CSV table of C-alpha atoms in Angstrom, one decimal:
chain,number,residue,atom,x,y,z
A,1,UNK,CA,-18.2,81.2,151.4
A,2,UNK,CA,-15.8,82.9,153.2
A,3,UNK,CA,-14.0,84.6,150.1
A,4,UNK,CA,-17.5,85.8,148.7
A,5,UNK,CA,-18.4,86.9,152.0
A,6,UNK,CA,-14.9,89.2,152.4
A,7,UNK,CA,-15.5,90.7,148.8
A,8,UNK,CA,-19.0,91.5,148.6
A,9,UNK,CA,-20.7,94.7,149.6
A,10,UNK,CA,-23.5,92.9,150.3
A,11,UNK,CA,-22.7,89.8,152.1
A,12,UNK,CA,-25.4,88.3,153.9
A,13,UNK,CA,-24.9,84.6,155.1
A,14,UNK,CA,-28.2,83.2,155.3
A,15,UNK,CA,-29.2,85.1,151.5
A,16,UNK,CA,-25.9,84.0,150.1
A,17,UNK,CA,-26.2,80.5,151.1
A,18,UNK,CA,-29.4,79.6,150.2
A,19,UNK,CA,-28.7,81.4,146.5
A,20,UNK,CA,-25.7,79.3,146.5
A,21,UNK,CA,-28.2,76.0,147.4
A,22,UNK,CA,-30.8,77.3,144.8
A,23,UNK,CA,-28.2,77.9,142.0
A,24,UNK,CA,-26.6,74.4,142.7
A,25,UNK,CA,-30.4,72.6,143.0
A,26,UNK,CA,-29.9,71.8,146.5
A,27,UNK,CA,-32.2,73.7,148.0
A,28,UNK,CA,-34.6,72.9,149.9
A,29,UNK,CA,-37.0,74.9,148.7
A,30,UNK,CA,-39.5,72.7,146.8
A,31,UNK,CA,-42.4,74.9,145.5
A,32,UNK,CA,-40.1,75.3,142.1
A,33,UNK,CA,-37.7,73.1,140.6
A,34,UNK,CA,-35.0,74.9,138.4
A,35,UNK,CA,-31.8,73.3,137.5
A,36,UNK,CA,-29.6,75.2,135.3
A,37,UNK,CA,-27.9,72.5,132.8
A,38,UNK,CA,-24.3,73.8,132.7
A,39,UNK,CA,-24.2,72.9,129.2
A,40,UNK,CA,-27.7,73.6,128.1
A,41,UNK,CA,-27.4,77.1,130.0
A,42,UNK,CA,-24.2,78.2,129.1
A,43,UNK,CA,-24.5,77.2,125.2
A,44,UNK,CA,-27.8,79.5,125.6
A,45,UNK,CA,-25.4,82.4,127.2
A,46,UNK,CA,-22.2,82.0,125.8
A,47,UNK,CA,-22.8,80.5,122.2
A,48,UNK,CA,-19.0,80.3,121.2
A,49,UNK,CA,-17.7,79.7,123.7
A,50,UNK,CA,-15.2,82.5,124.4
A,51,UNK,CA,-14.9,82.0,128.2
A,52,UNK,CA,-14.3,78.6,128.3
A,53,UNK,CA,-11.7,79.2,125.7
A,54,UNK,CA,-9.9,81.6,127.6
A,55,UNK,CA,-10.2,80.0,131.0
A,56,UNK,CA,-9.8,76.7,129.8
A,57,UNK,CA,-7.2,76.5,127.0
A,58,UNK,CA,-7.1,72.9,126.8
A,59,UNK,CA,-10.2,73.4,125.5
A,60,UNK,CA,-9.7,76.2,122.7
A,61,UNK,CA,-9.2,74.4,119.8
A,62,UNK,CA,-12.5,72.2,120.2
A,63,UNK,CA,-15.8,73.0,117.5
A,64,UNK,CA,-18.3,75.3,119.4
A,65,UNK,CA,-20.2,72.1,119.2
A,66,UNK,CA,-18.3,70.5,122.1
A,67,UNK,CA,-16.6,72.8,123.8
A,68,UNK,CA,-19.5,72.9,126.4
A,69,UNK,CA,-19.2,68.7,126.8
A,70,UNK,CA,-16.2,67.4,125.4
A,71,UNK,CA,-17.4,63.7,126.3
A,72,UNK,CA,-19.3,64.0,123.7
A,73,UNK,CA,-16.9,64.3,120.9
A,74,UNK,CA,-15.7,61.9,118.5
A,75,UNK,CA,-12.3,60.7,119.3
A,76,UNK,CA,-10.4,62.0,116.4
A,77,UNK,CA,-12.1,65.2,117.3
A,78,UNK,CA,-10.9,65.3,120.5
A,79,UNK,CA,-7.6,64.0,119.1
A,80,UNK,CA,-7.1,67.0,116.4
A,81,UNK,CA,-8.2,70.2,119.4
A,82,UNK,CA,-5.4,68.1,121.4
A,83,UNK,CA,-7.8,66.8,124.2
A,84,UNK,CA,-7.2,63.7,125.8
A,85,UNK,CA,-9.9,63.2,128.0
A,86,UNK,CA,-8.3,61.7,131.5
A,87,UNK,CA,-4.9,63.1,131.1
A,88,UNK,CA,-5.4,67.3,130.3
A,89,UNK,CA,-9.4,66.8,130.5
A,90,UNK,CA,-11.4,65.1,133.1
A,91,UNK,CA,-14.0,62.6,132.4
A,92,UNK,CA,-17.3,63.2,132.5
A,93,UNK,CA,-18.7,62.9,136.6
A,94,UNK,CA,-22.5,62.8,135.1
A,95,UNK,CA,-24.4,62.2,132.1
A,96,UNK,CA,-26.6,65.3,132.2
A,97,UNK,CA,-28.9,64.4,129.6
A,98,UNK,CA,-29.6,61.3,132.1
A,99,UNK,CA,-29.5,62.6,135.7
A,100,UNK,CA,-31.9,65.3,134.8
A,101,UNK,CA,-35.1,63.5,133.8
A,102,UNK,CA,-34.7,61.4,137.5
């Protein structure tokens, strides 16, 4: 919080915060429940991929079809875009797909 709060014009701790909370589905604002899938949502907003690509380049050489959840690639996939999931790519912390619907 402290970085944002140094660089933005409007910096307002108690706004920022709870944004922060409400973007990460922590919130405790229960009248609405929005949780942004970061694969779902970013597939939606960045079809090919280009910023993971270029922020992640580990990741570069993957189909547009995985490069949002590399987990979910076949191994010789994975094997060919140089990804070895554990070593230059972390595991997967949460299946999505799963921890959503609870």
């Amino acid at each position: 919080a402290e970085h944002f709060e140094s660089h933005l014009l409007d910096a307002d701790y108690a706004l920022n915060g709870f944004n922060w909370m409400w973007l990460s589905c922590s919130g405790f604002f229960y009248q609405y429940f929005r949780c942004y899938s970061p694969i779902a949502f970013q597939q939606k907003n960045d079809k090919y991929g280009v910023y993971i690509r270029k922020h992640l380049p580990v990741l570069k050489d993957l189909p547009e079809k995985f490069i949002y959840d590399p987990s979910s690639a076949p191994a010789a996939v994975l094997k060919k875009a140089g990804v070895v999931l554990g070593e230059n790519y972390p595991y997967r912390v949460v299946d999505h797909a799963t921890i959503s619907k609870g």
